[in-house]
Short mmCIF file of C-alpha atoms and ligand atoms in Angstrom, two decimals:
data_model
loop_
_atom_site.label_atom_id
_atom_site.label_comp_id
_atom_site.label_asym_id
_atom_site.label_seq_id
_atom_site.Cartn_x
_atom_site.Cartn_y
_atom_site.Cartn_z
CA UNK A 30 -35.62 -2.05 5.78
CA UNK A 31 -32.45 -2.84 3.79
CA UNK A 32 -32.68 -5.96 1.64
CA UNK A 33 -29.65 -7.60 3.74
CA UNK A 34 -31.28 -6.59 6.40
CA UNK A 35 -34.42 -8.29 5.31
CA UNK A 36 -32.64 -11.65 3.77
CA UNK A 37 -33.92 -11.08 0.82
CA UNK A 38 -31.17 -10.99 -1.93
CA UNK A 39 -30.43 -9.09 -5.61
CA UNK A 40 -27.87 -10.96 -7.83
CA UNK A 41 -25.17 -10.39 -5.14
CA UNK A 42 -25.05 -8.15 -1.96
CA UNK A 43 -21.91 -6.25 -2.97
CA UNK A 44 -20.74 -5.26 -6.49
CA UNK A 45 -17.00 -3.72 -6.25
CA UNK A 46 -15.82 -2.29 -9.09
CA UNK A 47 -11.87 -2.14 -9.75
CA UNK A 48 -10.04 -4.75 -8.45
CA UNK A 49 -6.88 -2.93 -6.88
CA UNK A 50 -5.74 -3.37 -3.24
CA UNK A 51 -9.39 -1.59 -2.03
CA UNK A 52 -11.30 -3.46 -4.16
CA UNK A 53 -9.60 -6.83 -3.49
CA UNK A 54 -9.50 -6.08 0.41
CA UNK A 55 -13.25 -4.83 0.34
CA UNK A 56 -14.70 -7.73 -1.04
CA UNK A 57 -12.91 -10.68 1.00
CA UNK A 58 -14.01 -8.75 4.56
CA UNK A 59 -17.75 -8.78 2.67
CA UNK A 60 -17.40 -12.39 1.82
CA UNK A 61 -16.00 -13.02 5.20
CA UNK A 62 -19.12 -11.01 6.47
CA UNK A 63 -21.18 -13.48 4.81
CA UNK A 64 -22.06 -11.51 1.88
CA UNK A 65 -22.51 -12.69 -1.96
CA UNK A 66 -19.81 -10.64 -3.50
CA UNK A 67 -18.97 -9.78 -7.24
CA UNK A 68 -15.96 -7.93 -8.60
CA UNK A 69 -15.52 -6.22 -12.05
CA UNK A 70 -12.33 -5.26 -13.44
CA UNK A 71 -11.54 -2.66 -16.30
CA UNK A 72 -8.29 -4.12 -17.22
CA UNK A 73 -7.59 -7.79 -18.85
CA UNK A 74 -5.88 -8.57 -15.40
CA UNK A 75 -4.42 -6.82 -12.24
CA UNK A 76 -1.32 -5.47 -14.32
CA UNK A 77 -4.20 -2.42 -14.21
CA UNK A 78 -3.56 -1.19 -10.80
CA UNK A 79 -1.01 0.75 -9.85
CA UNK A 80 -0.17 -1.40 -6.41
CA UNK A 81 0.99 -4.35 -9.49
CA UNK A 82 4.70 -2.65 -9.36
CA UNK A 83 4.16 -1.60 -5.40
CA UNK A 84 7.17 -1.52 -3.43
CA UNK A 85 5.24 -3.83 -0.67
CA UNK A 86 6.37 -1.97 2.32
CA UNK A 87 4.08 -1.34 4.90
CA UNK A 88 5.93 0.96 7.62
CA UNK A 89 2.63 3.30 9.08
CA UNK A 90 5.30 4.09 11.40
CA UNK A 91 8.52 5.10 9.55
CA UNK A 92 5.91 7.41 6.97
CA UNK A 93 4.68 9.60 9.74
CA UNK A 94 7.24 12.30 9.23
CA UNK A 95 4.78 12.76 5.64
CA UNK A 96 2.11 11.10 6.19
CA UNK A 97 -1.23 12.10 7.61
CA UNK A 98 -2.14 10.84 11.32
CA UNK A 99 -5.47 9.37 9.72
CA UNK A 100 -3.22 7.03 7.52
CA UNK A 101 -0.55 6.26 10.14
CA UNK A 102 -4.03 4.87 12.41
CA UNK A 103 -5.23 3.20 9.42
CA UNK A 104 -1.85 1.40 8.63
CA UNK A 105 -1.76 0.26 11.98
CA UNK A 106 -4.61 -1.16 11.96
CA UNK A 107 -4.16 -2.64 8.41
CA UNK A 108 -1.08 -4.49 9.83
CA UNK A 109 -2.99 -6.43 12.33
CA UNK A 110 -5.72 -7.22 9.80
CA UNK A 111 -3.20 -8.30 6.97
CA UNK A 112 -2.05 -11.92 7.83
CA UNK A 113 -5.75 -12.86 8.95
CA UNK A 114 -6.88 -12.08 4.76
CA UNK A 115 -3.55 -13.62 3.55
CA UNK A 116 -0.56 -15.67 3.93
CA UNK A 117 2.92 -13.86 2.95
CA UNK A 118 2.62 -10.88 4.84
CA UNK A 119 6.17 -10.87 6.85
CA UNK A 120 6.20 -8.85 10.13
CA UNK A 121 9.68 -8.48 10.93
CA UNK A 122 10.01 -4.68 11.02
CA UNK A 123 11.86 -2.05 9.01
CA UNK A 124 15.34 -0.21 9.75
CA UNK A 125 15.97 3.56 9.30
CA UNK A 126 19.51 4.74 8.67
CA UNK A 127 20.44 7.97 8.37
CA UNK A 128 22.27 9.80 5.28
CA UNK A 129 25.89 9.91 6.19
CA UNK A 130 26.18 13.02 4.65
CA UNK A 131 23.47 14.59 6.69
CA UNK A 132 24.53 12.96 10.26
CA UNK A 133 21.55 15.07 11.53
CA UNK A 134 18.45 14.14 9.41
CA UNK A 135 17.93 11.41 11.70
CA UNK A 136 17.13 13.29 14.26
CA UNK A 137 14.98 15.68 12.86
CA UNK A 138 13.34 12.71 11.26
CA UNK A 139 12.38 11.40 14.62
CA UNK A 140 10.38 13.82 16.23
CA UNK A 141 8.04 13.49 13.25
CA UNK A 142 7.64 9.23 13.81
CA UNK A 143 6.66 6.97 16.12
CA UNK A 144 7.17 3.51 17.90
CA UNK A 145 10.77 3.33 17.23
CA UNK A 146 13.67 1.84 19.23
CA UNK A 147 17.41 3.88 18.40
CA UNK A 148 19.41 0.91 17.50
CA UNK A 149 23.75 1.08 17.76
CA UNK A 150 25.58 -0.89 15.65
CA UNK A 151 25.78 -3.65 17.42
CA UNK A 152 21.87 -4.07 17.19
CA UNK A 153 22.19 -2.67 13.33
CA UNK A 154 24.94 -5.73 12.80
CA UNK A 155 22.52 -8.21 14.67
CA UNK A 156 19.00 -6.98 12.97
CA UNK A 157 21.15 -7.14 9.08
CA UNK A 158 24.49 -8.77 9.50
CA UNK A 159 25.09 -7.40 5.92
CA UNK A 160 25.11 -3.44 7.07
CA UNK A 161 27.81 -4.22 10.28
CA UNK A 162 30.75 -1.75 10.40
CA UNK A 163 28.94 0.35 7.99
CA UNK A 164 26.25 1.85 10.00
CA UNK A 165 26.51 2.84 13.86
CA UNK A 166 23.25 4.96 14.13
CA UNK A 167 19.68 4.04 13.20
CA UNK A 168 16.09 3.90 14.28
CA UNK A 169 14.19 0.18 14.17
CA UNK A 170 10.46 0.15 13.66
CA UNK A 171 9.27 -3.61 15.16
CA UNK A 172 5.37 -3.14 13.90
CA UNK A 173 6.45 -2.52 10.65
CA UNK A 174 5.33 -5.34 7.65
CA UNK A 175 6.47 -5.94 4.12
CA UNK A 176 5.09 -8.71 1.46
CA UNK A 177 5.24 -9.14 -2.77
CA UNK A 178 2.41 -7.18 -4.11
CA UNK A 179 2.02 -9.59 -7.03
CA UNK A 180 1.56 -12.07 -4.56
CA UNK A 181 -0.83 -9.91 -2.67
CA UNK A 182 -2.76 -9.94 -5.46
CA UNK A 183 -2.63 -13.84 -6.26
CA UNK A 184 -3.35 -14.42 -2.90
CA UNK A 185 -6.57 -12.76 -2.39
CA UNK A 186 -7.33 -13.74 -5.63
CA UNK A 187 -7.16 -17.43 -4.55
CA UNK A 188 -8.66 -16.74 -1.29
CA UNK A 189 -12.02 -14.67 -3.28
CA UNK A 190 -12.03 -17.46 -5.83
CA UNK A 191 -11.88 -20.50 -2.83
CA UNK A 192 -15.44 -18.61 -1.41
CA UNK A 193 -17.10 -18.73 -5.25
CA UNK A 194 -16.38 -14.60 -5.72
CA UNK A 195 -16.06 -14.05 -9.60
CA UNK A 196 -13.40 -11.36 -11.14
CA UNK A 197 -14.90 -10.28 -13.99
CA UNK A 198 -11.66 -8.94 -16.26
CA UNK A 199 -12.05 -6.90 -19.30
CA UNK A 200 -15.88 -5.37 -17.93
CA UNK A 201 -17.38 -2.78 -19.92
CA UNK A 202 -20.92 -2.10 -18.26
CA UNK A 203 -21.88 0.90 -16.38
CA UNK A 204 -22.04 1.18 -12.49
CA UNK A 205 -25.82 2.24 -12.43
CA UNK A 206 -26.57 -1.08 -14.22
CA UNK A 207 -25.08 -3.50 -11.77
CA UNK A 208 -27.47 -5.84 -10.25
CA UNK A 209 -26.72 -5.20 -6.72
CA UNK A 210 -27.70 -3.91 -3.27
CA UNK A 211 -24.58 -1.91 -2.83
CA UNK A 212 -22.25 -0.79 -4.89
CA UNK A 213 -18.45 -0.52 -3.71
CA UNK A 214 -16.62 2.32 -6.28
CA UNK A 215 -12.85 1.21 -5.66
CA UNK A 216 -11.79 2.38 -8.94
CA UNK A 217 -8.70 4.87 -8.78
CA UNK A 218 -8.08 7.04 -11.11
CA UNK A 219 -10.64 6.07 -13.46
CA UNK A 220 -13.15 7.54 -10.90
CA UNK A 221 -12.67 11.25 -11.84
CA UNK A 222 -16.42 11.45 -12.64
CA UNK A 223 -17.10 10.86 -9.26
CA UNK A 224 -13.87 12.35 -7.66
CA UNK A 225 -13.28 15.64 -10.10
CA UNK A 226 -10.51 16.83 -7.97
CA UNK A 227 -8.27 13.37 -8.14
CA UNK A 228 -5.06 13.84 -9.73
CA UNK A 229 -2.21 11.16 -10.81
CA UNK A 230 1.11 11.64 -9.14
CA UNK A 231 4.19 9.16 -10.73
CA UNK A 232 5.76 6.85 -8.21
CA UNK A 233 8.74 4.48 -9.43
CA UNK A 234 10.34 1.71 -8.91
CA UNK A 235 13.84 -0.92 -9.65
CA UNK A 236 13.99 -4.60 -9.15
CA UNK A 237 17.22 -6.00 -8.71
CA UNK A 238 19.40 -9.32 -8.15
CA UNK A 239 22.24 -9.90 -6.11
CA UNK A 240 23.76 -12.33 -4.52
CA UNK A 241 26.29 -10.61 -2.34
CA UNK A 242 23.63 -8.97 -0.34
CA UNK A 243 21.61 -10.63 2.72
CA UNK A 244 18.41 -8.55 3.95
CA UNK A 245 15.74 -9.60 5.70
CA UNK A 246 13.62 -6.33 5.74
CA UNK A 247 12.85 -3.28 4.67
CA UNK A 248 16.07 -0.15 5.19
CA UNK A 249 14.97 2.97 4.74
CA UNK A 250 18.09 5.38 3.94
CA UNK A 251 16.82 8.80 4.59
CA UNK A 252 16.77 10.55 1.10
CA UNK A 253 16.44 14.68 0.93
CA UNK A 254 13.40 14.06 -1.65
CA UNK A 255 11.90 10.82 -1.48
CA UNK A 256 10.56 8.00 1.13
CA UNK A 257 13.06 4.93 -0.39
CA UNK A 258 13.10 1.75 1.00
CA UNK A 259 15.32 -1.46 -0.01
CA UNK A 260 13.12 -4.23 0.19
CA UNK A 261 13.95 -7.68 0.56
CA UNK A 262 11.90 -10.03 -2.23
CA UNK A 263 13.81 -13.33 -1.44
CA UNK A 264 15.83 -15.62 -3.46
CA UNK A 265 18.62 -12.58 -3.92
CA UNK A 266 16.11 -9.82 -5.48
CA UNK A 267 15.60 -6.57 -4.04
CA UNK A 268 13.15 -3.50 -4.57
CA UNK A 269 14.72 -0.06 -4.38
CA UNK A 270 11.76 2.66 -3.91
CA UNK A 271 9.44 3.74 -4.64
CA UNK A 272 10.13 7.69 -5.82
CA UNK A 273 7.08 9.87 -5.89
CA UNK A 274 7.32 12.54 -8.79
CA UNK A 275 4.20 14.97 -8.82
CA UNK A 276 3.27 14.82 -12.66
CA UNK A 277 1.18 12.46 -14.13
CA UNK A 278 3.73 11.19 -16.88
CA UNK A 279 3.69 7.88 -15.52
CA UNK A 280 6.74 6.47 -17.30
CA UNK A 281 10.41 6.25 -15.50
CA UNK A 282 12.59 9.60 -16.20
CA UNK A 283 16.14 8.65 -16.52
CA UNK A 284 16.55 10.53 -13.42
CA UNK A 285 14.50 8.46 -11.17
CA UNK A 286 16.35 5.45 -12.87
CA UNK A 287 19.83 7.12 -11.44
CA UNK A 288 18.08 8.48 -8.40
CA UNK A 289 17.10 4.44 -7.24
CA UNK A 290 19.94 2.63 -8.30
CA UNK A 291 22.62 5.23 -6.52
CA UNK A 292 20.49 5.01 -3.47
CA UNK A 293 20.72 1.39 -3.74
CA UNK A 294 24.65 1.69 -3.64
CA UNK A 295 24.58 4.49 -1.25
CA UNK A 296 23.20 2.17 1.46
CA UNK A 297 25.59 -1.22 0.43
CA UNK A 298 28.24 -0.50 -1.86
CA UNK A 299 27.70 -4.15 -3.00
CA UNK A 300 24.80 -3.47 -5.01
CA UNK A 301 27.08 -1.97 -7.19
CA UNK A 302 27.28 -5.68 -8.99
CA UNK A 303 23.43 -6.19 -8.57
CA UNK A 304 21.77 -7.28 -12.22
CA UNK A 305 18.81 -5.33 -13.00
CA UNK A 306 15.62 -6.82 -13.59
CA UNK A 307 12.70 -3.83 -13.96
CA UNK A 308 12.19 -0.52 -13.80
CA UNK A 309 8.69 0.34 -13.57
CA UNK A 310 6.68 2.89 -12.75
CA UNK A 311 2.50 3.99 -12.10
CA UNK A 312 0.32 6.78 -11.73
CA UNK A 313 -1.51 6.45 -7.96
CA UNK A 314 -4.74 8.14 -7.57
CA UNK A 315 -4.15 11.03 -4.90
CA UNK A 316 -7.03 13.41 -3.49
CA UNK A 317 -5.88 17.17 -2.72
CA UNK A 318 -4.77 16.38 1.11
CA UNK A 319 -3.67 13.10 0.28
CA UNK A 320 -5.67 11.71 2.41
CA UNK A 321 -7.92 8.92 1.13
CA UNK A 322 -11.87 9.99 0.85
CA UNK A 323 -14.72 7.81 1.65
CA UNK A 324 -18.27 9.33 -0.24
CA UNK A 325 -21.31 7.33 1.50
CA UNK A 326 -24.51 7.45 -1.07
CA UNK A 327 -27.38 5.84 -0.99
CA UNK A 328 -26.66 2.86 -2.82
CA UNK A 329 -22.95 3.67 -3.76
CA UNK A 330 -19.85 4.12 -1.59
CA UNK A 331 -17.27 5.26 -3.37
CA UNK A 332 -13.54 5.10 -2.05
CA UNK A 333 -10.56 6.73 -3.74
CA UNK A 334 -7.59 9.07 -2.76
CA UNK A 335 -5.21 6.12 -1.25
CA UNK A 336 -2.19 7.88 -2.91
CA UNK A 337 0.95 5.90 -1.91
CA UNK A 338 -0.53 4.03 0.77
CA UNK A 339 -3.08 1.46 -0.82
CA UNK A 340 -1.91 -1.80 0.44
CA UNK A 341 -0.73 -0.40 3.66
CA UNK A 342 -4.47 1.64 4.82
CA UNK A 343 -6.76 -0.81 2.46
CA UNK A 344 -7.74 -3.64 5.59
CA UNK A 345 -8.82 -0.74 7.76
CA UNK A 346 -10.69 1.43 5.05
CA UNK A 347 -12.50 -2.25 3.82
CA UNK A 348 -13.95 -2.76 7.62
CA UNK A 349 -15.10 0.39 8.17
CA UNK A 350 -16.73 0.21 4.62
CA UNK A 351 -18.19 -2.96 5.95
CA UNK A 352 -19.82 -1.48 9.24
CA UNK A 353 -21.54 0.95 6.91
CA UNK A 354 -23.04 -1.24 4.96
CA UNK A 355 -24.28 -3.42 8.15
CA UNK A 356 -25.68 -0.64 9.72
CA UNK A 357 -26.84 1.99 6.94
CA UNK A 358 -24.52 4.55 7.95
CA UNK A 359 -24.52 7.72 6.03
CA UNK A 360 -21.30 8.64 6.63
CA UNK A 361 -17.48 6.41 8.17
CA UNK A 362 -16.95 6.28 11.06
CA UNK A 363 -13.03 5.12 12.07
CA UNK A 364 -13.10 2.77 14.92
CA UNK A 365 -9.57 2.73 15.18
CA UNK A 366 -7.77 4.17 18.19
CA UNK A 367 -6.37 7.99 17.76
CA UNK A 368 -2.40 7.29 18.06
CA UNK A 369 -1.85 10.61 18.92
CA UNK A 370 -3.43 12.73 21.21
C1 LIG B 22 5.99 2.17 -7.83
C2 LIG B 22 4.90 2.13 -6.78
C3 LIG B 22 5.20 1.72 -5.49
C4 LIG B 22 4.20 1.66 -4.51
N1 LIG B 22 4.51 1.16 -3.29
C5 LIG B 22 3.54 1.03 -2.35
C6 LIG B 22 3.84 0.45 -1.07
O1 LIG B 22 4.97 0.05 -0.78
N2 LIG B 22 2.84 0.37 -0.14
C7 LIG B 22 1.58 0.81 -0.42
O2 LIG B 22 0.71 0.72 0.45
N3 LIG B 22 1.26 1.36 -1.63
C8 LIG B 22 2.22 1.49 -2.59
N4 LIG B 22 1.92 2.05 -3.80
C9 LIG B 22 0.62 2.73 -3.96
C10 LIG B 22 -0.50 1.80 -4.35
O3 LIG B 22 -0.18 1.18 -5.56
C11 LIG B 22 -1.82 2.60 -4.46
O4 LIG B 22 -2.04 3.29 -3.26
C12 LIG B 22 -2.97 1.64 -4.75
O5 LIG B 22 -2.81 1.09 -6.02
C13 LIG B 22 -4.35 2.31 -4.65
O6 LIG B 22 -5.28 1.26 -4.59
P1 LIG B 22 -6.78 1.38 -5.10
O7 LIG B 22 -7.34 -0.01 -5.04
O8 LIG B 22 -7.48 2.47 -4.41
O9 LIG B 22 -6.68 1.85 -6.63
P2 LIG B 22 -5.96 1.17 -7.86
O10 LIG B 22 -4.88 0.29 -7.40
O11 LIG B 22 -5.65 2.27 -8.81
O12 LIG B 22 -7.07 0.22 -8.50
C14 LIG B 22 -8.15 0.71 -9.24
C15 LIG B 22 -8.60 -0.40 -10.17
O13 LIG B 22 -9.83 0.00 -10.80
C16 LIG B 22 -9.77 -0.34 -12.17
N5 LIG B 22 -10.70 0.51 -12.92
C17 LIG B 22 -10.54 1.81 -13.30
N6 LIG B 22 -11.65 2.23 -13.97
C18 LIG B 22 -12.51 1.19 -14.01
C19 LIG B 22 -13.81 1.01 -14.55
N7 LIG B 22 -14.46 1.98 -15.20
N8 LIG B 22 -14.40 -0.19 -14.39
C20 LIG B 22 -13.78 -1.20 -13.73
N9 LIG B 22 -12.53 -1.10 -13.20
C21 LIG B 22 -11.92 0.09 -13.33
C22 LIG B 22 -8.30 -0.13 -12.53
O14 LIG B 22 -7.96 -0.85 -13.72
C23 LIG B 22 -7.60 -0.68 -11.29
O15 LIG B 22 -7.35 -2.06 -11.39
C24 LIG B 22 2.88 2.09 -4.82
C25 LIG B 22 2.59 2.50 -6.12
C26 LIG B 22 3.58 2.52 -7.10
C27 LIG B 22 3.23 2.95 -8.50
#
């Protein structure tokens, strides 16, 4: 019998290691669970993951035209999960406009999505006052989330802290020497020993401040190469992205930089004034489908592979990960319902 099964307890119940968006999400549904939960961090602080300069957009919906079904299930899930971990997370939905000069791509782009309402422009003009008379054509996703990812972090931070979990920054030990029952491996791309066929894909992004413009969620403008949303941080800043280049440079090429700030202007000419405050950029840890992986051992589950999805599918990967360490599982099983038949 399992030693949780048994009561009887090692130094904690759950060791995570990394303390991204699956690492963070995993241990607060263990704590939750009633399990003594440690975390231990690589990096000084969470500057060290990737989802630090995320866009914050979760849309399951809007990325089904490239997104796997499994992720578009998971996000779905994830959104209902969300503001029962954390406060911040604002459900308000997210608008698609199509590329004026490609009146079409919208409709292509919709037999690939789902849940959706077309929207006219006097529904675009009442959803975001700021794009009336500019827009007269869209597609509004109402189950569709967005929050700060730096918050995101702080939040669950507070929230692991408030329940007596420790973040161990700056950890050098070795996972086989962690005093624990089970061991949750949630740590990106520096789990290539484990994972030999994860790569690093770039994804970028710009943070911007205007005044002029009023938006309350996420627009998606549909762009020939990438999945770019404007993104609504309050108090007159914006996020324009995030690009996804397939090398593993990791810095911002000048032509991303171009790329995200005419995109910004494309969709409201009046960002054209907007002050610039970042351009950042990170390397995500992506599997070859793209689809995130969960490895079940005996002791270890490993979970990598969540590409440019983490803080939209983590919720949903972190309670299945919990139902397999309640019941022993070898192997996940997703509860969630198929969305498509
Ligand atoms: C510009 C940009 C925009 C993005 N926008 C979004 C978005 O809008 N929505 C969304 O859902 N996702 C977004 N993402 C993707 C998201 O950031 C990733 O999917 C997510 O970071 C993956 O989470 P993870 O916890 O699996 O791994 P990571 O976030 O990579 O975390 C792994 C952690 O493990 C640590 N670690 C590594 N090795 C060790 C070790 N040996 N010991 C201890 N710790 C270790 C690392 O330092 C890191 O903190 C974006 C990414 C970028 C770069």
């Amino acid at each position: 019998m399992s030693e949780i099964a048994s009561g009887k307890r090692e130094t904690v119940d759950v060791a995570i290691v990394g303390a991204g968006p699956m690492g963070l999400v995993t241990a607060l549904m263990c704590l939750r669970a009633g399990l003594k939960v440690a975390i231990y961090e690589r990096q000084a602080d969470f500057a060290g993951s990737p989802a630090w300069n995320g866009t914050g957009v979760l849309a399951p919906d809007c990325e089904a035209d490239g997104a796997d079904a499994t992720i578009v299930d998971l996000g779905r899930r994830s959104i209902e999960l969300w503001p029962t971990l954390i406060p911040g997370i604002t459900l308000n939905g997210a608008l698609v406009l199509g590329n004026r000069r490609q009146p079409t791509a919208i409709d292509d782009y919709s037999t690939f999505v789902l849940n959706y309402e077309w929207v006219d422009e006097e529904r675009i003009a009442a959803l975001e006052p700021a794009l009336a008379a500019i827009y007269s054509r869209g597609m509004f996703f109402p189950q569709a989330a967005h929050a700060d990812p730096r918050l995101m972090f702080t939040g669950l931070r507070d929230v692991l802290e408030a329940g007596g979990v420790r973040i161990r920054f700056e950890w050098v030990g070795t996972i086989d020497g962690l005093q624990a029952e089970r061991i949750v491996d949630t740590r990106g791309l520096g789990a290539r020993d484990r994972f030999p066929e994860l790569r690093a894909v770039t994804a970028e992004m710009a943070q911007v401040r205007s005044h002029k413009v009023e938006l309350s969620r996420p627009v998606r403008l549909l762009h020939n190469r990438h999945s770019l949303y404007v993104t609504p941080r309050g108090q007159g800043v914006y996020v324009i992205g995030a690009t996804t280049v397939d090398d593993d440079r990791g810095g911002m090429s000048v032509r991303s930089a171009g790329e995200l700030m005419t995109h910004a202007v494309s969709l409201l000419p009046a960002f054209a004034d907007a002050e610039v405050l970042e351009l950042r950029s990170g390397l995500m840890p992506v599997l070859m489908n793209g689809v995130p992986k969960v490895q079940v051992g005996e002791r270890v589950i490993a979970v990598n592979g969540l590409y440019r999805y983490g803080w939209m599918v983590a919720p949903a990967i972190a309670e299945d990960l919990l139902r397999v360490i309640y019941t022993q599982a070898t192997k996940v099983i997703h509860a969630h319902r198929p969305i498509r038949p």
